[in-house]
């Protein structure tokens, strides 16, 4: 069977630097066949304690690799190498381990490669050009195929394949717009979103669609240059909704949390509810959702100044990755329609900026540094497009409320890095 064409992001670099992030902070689900292969190799006798842990997540029965109390994979050696890989061979490692940080995604006419920016090497763009032959084999194992039909724009209206590509290319071009600062590129994207919210692009085909995108882009650039740094005032309700969106992105459940039952599970839910209320209010002490968070207040985080413009490059590149991989809507992003997928992507700067300020407070910085921005971006990408929470109808409705004119631009100005 002929494999599907593969599309790689030419602007992204990567090779593994052995940081072991993917062996410490990532839950690795394994299939029955992967379990059989590991057991067949005799690992049950070579590793103390259980190797596989069954659990339920959002109604699904899953099995993951066991981890130590400090969240390290049981196969991670002291020298940072994987025992499965080093002692048995690469072939026996579960597919998620071999695949990370790559995410094959259905695209127009090809399978596209997205990358997880919670990997520090991806966030810093360190390494070599991506290896097409190696990635083609991994993508084939995931059985990912090109898009069977164009994603929905809004409601029941579908774009053409060409129209969808024109839209993705247009927004990616904005993020690489010469002569504009990084912040103004983000603002141009916000203005284009607001203009598209009032149009019906699905009625245009081929060259007309591309022409419309180009005109909207040029008009937004002119507006940004004529009236720089004048975002609309942000009403209280969108700010509260965004902080709830932020709270859900900040949650990273440990493997032990996934196995809670009975009263402990309800106690955990009650704690999460109280933390969510505190985030919605956005005042006073910040709940310590993770043990490595500093003790601070929302007011202290708001006082941290923005980063230098050059420090935003990893953020803009991560957004270009999503657009290039067609991983911002449809099967690449919880089945969201194109408009609301673009909205979620343009909320990423505000999400990254708040988490970066948390890192700055922890480090004692009064202004964001490049390292703070990268740390915030990595925290955001731990859940962005990954956590199944955002497939819920409640989060779709929340995003619909945040997609109103002026809201994304106001949030980016207030919380962006």
XYZ file of C-alpha atoms in Angstrom:
417
model
C 0.000 0.000 0.000
C 1.425 3.373 -1.046
C 2.046 5.727 1.873
C 0.518 9.207 1.912
C 2.697 12.200 0.909
C 4.446 13.847 3.862
C 4.744 17.605 4.455
C 7.447 18.905 6.830
C 7.875 22.404 8.314
C 11.101 23.607 6.690
C 11.620 26.362 9.295
C 11.700 23.987 12.305
C 14.804 22.180 13.540
C 15.069 19.246 15.923
C 17.299 16.501 17.180
C 17.123 14.861 20.589
C 19.412 16.425 23.200
C 18.631 13.817 25.871
C 16.863 16.181 28.267
C 14.490 13.296 29.284
C 11.463 15.619 29.458
C 9.435 13.039 27.518
C 10.494 10.365 30.039
C 9.412 12.388 33.072
C 6.382 14.539 32.393
C 4.475 12.605 29.713
C 1.956 9.833 30.336
C 2.707 7.018 27.854
C -0.327 4.947 26.897
C 0.427 1.487 25.492
C -1.583 -0.836 23.260
C -2.161 -4.523 23.938
C 0.383 -5.420 21.252
C 3.017 -3.147 22.818
C 2.355 -4.742 26.198
C 2.836 -8.219 24.691
C 6.133 -7.215 23.053
C 7.546 -5.827 26.300
C 6.441 -8.886 28.289
C 7.800 -11.230 25.618
C 11.214 -9.575 25.995
C 11.258 -10.615 29.666
C 10.919 -7.211 31.273
C 8.411 -8.457 33.853
C 11.284 -10.286 35.575
C 13.788 -7.438 35.154
C 11.777 -4.539 36.589
C 10.537 -4.453 40.204
C 6.854 -3.688 40.604
C 4.178 -3.376 37.905
C 5.099 -2.238 34.402
C 1.598 -1.358 33.199
C -1.038 0.648 35.074
C -4.705 0.479 33.940
C -6.803 3.601 34.476
C -9.941 5.348 33.239
C -9.855 8.781 31.655
C -12.974 10.566 30.420
C -14.823 7.253 30.256
C -12.079 5.409 28.342
C -10.186 2.386 29.656
C -6.468 2.925 29.061
C -3.159 1.391 30.109
C 0.013 3.429 30.688
C 3.634 2.727 31.507
C 4.285 2.859 35.248
C 6.184 5.791 36.718
C 8.174 6.319 39.911
C 6.951 8.578 42.708
C 8.798 11.546 41.140
C 7.047 10.969 37.763
C 9.977 9.307 35.975
C 9.303 6.401 33.616
C 10.316 3.115 35.226
C 12.555 2.439 32.207
C 14.550 5.693 32.565
C 18.116 4.957 33.645
C 20.288 7.202 35.809
C 22.370 8.138 32.755
C 19.246 9.476 31.029
C 18.880 6.585 28.565
C 15.846 4.363 28.092
C 16.414 0.773 29.272
C 14.011 -0.560 26.664
C 15.964 1.170 23.893
C 19.446 0.518 25.261
C 18.999 -3.111 26.296
C 16.337 -4.469 23.950
C 16.228 -2.178 20.934
C 14.388 0.841 19.524
C 11.680 -1.363 17.977
C 10.260 -2.407 21.371
C 9.598 1.124 22.619
C 5.908 2.144 22.554
C 4.959 4.311 19.599
C 4.352 7.476 21.725
C 7.958 7.246 22.967
C 9.385 6.847 19.468
C 7.144 9.549 18.066
C 7.639 12.356 20.605
C 7.761 15.325 19.916
C 6.311 14.701 16.438
C 2.553 14.673 15.816
C 1.424 13.446 12.364
C -1.701 15.387 11.438
C -4.217 15.082 8.563
C -3.582 17.904 6.101
C -4.736 18.949 2.659
C -3.302 16.448 0.182
C -0.695 15.140 2.621
C 0.083 14.050 6.159
C 1.651 17.016 7.939
C 4.080 17.019 10.823
C 3.332 19.109 13.895
C 5.754 19.246 16.849
C 5.069 19.630 20.564
C 6.697 22.792 21.862
C 6.745 21.531 25.438
C 9.923 19.773 24.256
C 12.708 22.285 25.080
C 14.616 21.478 21.875
C 11.545 22.246 19.747
C 10.847 25.466 21.658
C 14.429 26.651 21.115
C 14.583 25.397 17.493
C 17.818 23.518 18.102
C 19.122 20.767 15.851
C 18.982 19.756 12.189
C 16.373 19.732 9.445
C 13.709 17.095 9.926
C 14.361 13.651 8.460
C 11.600 12.914 5.943
C 12.377 9.196 5.617
C 12.345 8.557 9.372
C 9.173 10.565 9.911
C 7.393 8.873 6.997
C 7.835 5.513 8.725
C 6.553 6.809 12.048
C 3.599 8.573 10.406
C 2.678 5.328 8.630
C 2.562 3.532 11.997
C -0.004 6.025 13.275
C -2.175 5.286 10.196
C -2.704 9.028 9.694
C -4.216 9.947 6.321
C -4.695 13.276 4.504
C -7.916 15.173 5.142
C -10.853 13.395 3.547
C -12.866 16.628 3.353
C -12.150 20.306 4.071
C -12.819 21.484 7.642
C -15.990 23.366 8.445
C -15.716 27.161 8.525
C -18.603 27.780 10.944
C -21.909 26.032 11.340
C -22.416 23.657 8.423
C -20.432 25.643 5.859
C -17.277 24.038 4.508
C -14.367 25.748 2.815
C -12.844 24.275 -0.327
C -9.464 22.571 0.058
C -7.848 25.473 -1.782
C -9.678 27.998 0.384
C -8.563 26.288 3.580
C -4.930 26.240 2.408
C -5.161 29.905 1.426
C -6.451 30.776 4.894
C -3.733 28.802 6.696
C -1.029 30.235 4.418
C -2.369 33.757 4.892
C -2.242 33.634 8.690
C 1.160 31.908 8.613
C 2.393 34.716 6.357
C 1.203 37.284 8.885
C 3.423 35.683 11.530
C 6.389 36.061 9.158
C 5.466 39.540 7.877
C 8.655 41.519 7.111
C 8.912 45.025 8.526
C 6.507 44.409 11.418
C 7.353 43.783 15.057
C 6.285 40.463 16.579
C 3.521 42.166 18.577
C 2.175 43.922 15.520
C 2.143 40.622 13.617
C -0.053 39.181 16.349
C -2.272 42.253 16.181
C -2.618 41.940 12.399
C -3.846 38.388 12.918
C -6.387 39.618 15.480
C -7.715 42.237 13.040
C -7.979 39.639 10.260
C -9.963 37.353 12.576
C -12.355 40.179 13.390
C -12.827 40.949 9.692
C -13.428 37.290 8.836
C -16.015 37.027 11.613
C -18.203 39.391 9.594
C -17.719 37.671 6.213
C -18.767 34.450 4.500
C -15.484 33.210 2.993
C -16.933 29.808 2.130
C -18.807 31.489 -0.743
C -15.546 32.361 -2.495
C -13.465 29.915 -4.508
C -9.902 29.642 -5.766
C -8.191 32.883 -6.667
C -10.992 35.042 -5.258
C -10.500 33.544 -1.792
C -6.756 34.091 -1.877
C -7.278 37.658 -3.077
C -9.676 38.340 -0.201
C -7.174 37.002 2.346
C -4.429 39.150 0.849
C -6.627 42.264 0.927
C -7.607 41.657 4.558
C -3.954 41.147 5.445
C -2.845 44.348 3.729
C -5.655 46.353 5.327
C -4.822 44.988 8.785
C -1.135 45.881 8.318
C -2.083 49.447 7.394
C -4.448 49.749 10.384
C -1.731 48.472 12.708
C 0.836 50.930 11.379
C -1.567 53.885 11.564
C -2.857 53.143 15.082
C -0.186 51.155 16.936
C -0.677 49.863 20.482
C -4.303 50.920 20.848
C -6.228 47.756 21.733
C -9.898 48.026 22.656
C -10.741 47.996 26.377
C -11.406 44.491 27.687
C -14.741 43.949 29.479
C -14.739 41.962 32.728
C -16.640 38.915 31.452
C -14.179 37.961 28.661
C -11.322 38.368 31.146
C -13.035 35.990 33.549
C -13.742 33.466 30.783
C -10.144 33.608 29.611
C -8.760 33.023 33.104
C -10.947 29.912 33.325
C -9.526 28.817 29.951
C -6.064 29.527 31.361
C -6.802 27.491 34.488
C -7.738 24.420 32.434
C -4.540 24.765 30.413
C -2.493 25.021 33.619
C -3.764 21.704 35.020
C -1.443 18.771 34.433
C -2.744 15.731 36.281
C -0.143 13.355 37.672
C -0.522 9.597 37.026
C -1.715 9.150 40.623
C -4.496 11.707 40.003
C -5.758 9.621 37.090
C -6.317 6.634 39.379
C -8.222 8.378 42.201
C -11.509 6.802 43.257
C -14.291 7.357 45.762
C -13.949 10.147 48.310
C -10.423 11.048 47.144
C -11.698 11.677 43.633
C -14.487 13.953 44.926
C -12.054 15.763 47.214
C -9.816 16.428 44.224
C -12.759 17.700 42.183
C -13.785 20.055 44.996
C -10.223 21.418 45.176
C -10.205 22.008 41.417
C -13.546 23.805 41.648
C -12.226 26.190 44.308
C -9.066 26.825 42.297
C -11.138 27.557 39.192
C -13.195 30.110 41.153
C -9.989 31.840 42.246
C -8.755 32.023 38.661
C -12.068 33.399 37.471
C -11.847 36.184 40.056
C -8.233 36.949 39.112
C -7.444 38.625 42.456
C -5.406 37.693 45.483
C -3.199 34.602 45.890
C -2.689 32.373 42.843
C -3.662 28.754 43.629
C -0.605 26.496 43.519
C -1.909 24.105 40.893
C 1.513 22.498 40.567
C 4.087 22.063 43.355
C 6.763 23.963 41.387
C 4.602 27.094 41.157
C 5.762 29.991 43.362
C 3.579 31.482 46.079
C 2.427 34.724 44.500
C -0.619 36.833 43.646
C -2.426 37.731 40.449
C -1.464 41.352 41.107
C 2.258 40.479 41.279
C 2.072 38.571 38.009
C 0.352 41.520 36.323
C 3.235 43.800 37.329
C 5.825 41.843 35.295
C 6.703 43.861 32.183
C 6.653 42.517 28.637
C 9.676 40.896 27.000
C 11.837 42.396 24.283
C 10.296 41.862 20.864
C 12.958 39.343 19.761
C 12.018 37.041 22.655
C 8.652 36.324 20.986
C 10.210 34.367 18.093
C 9.579 30.901 19.649
C 5.920 31.798 20.235
C 5.342 32.979 16.663
C 7.189 29.947 15.299
C 5.014 27.575 17.355
C 1.905 29.237 15.891
C 3.324 28.920 12.379
C 3.873 25.221 13.087
C 0.190 24.760 13.893
C -0.836 26.583 10.733
C 1.695 24.768 8.536
C 0.586 21.389 9.945
C -3.139 22.249 9.614
C -3.265 21.347 13.328
C -5.360 24.299 14.505
C -8.808 22.930 13.635
C -10.585 19.817 12.394
C -9.036 16.471 13.386
C -5.821 18.268 14.394
C -7.582 20.276 17.124
C -10.549 18.530 18.759
C -12.715 18.764 15.625
C -13.128 22.551 16.014
C -14.321 24.572 13.029
C -11.773 26.777 11.264
C -12.856 30.113 12.743
C -12.866 28.969 16.362
C -9.669 26.957 15.844
C -7.958 30.137 14.642
C -9.365 31.942 17.672
C -7.893 29.328 20.028
C -4.538 29.637 18.267
C -4.552 33.420 18.629
C -5.301 33.035 22.347
C -2.004 31.157 22.696
C 0.042 34.400 23.142
C -2.104 35.461 26.112
C -1.894 31.977 27.577
C 1.896 31.868 27.095
C 2.359 35.386 28.451
C 0.586 34.713 31.747
C 2.478 31.458 32.323
C 5.746 33.186 31.369
C 5.081 35.881 33.987
C 4.590 33.145 36.553
C 8.078 31.884 35.646
C 9.453 35.436 35.909
C 8.026 35.844 39.416
C 9.556 32.516 40.383
C 12.965 33.672 39.076
C 12.679 37.144 40.629
C 12.509 39.011 37.293
C 10.592 42.288 36.980
C 10.423 41.927 33.175
C 10.061 38.854 30.984
C 13.269 37.356 29.636
C 13.636 35.103 26.586
C 13.966 32.113 28.926
C 10.742 33.083 30.727
C 8.878 33.198 27.394
C 10.195 29.774 26.397
C 9.232 28.348 29.809
C 5.728 29.814 29.461
C 5.407 28.470 25.919
C 6.455 25.001 27.057
C 3.895 25.056 29.884
C 1.166 26.167 27.475
C 1.993 23.417 24.984
C 1.853 20.720 27.643
C -1.935 20.903 27.258
C -2.593 23.018 24.122
C -4.077 20.624 21.579
C -3.306 17.736 23.930
C -5.708 17.782 26.895
C -9.082 16.202 26.004
C -10.807 18.685 28.322
C -11.049 21.154 25.445
C -13.181 18.803 23.386
C -16.045 19.359 25.848
C -19.098 21.341 24.793
C -18.510 23.730 27.732
C -15.117 24.734 26.322
C -16.525 25.100 22.824
C -19.111 27.498 24.207
C -16.442 29.361 26.195
C -14.327 29.773 23.071
C -17.358 30.996 21.138
C -17.777 33.769 23.716
C -14.077 34.657 23.477
C -14.283 34.849 19.665
C -16.243 38.123 19.698
C -14.720 41.225 18.052
C -12.039 42.956 20.108
C -11.745 40.243 22.749
C -8.703 38.338 21.440
C -6.894 41.583 20.677
C -7.639 42.915 24.171
C -6.498 39.681 25.839
C -3.291 39.635 23.802
C -2.506 43.214 24.810
C -3.257 42.540 28.488
C -1.644 39.117 28.979
C 0.659 38.589 25.978
C 4.420 38.390 26.491
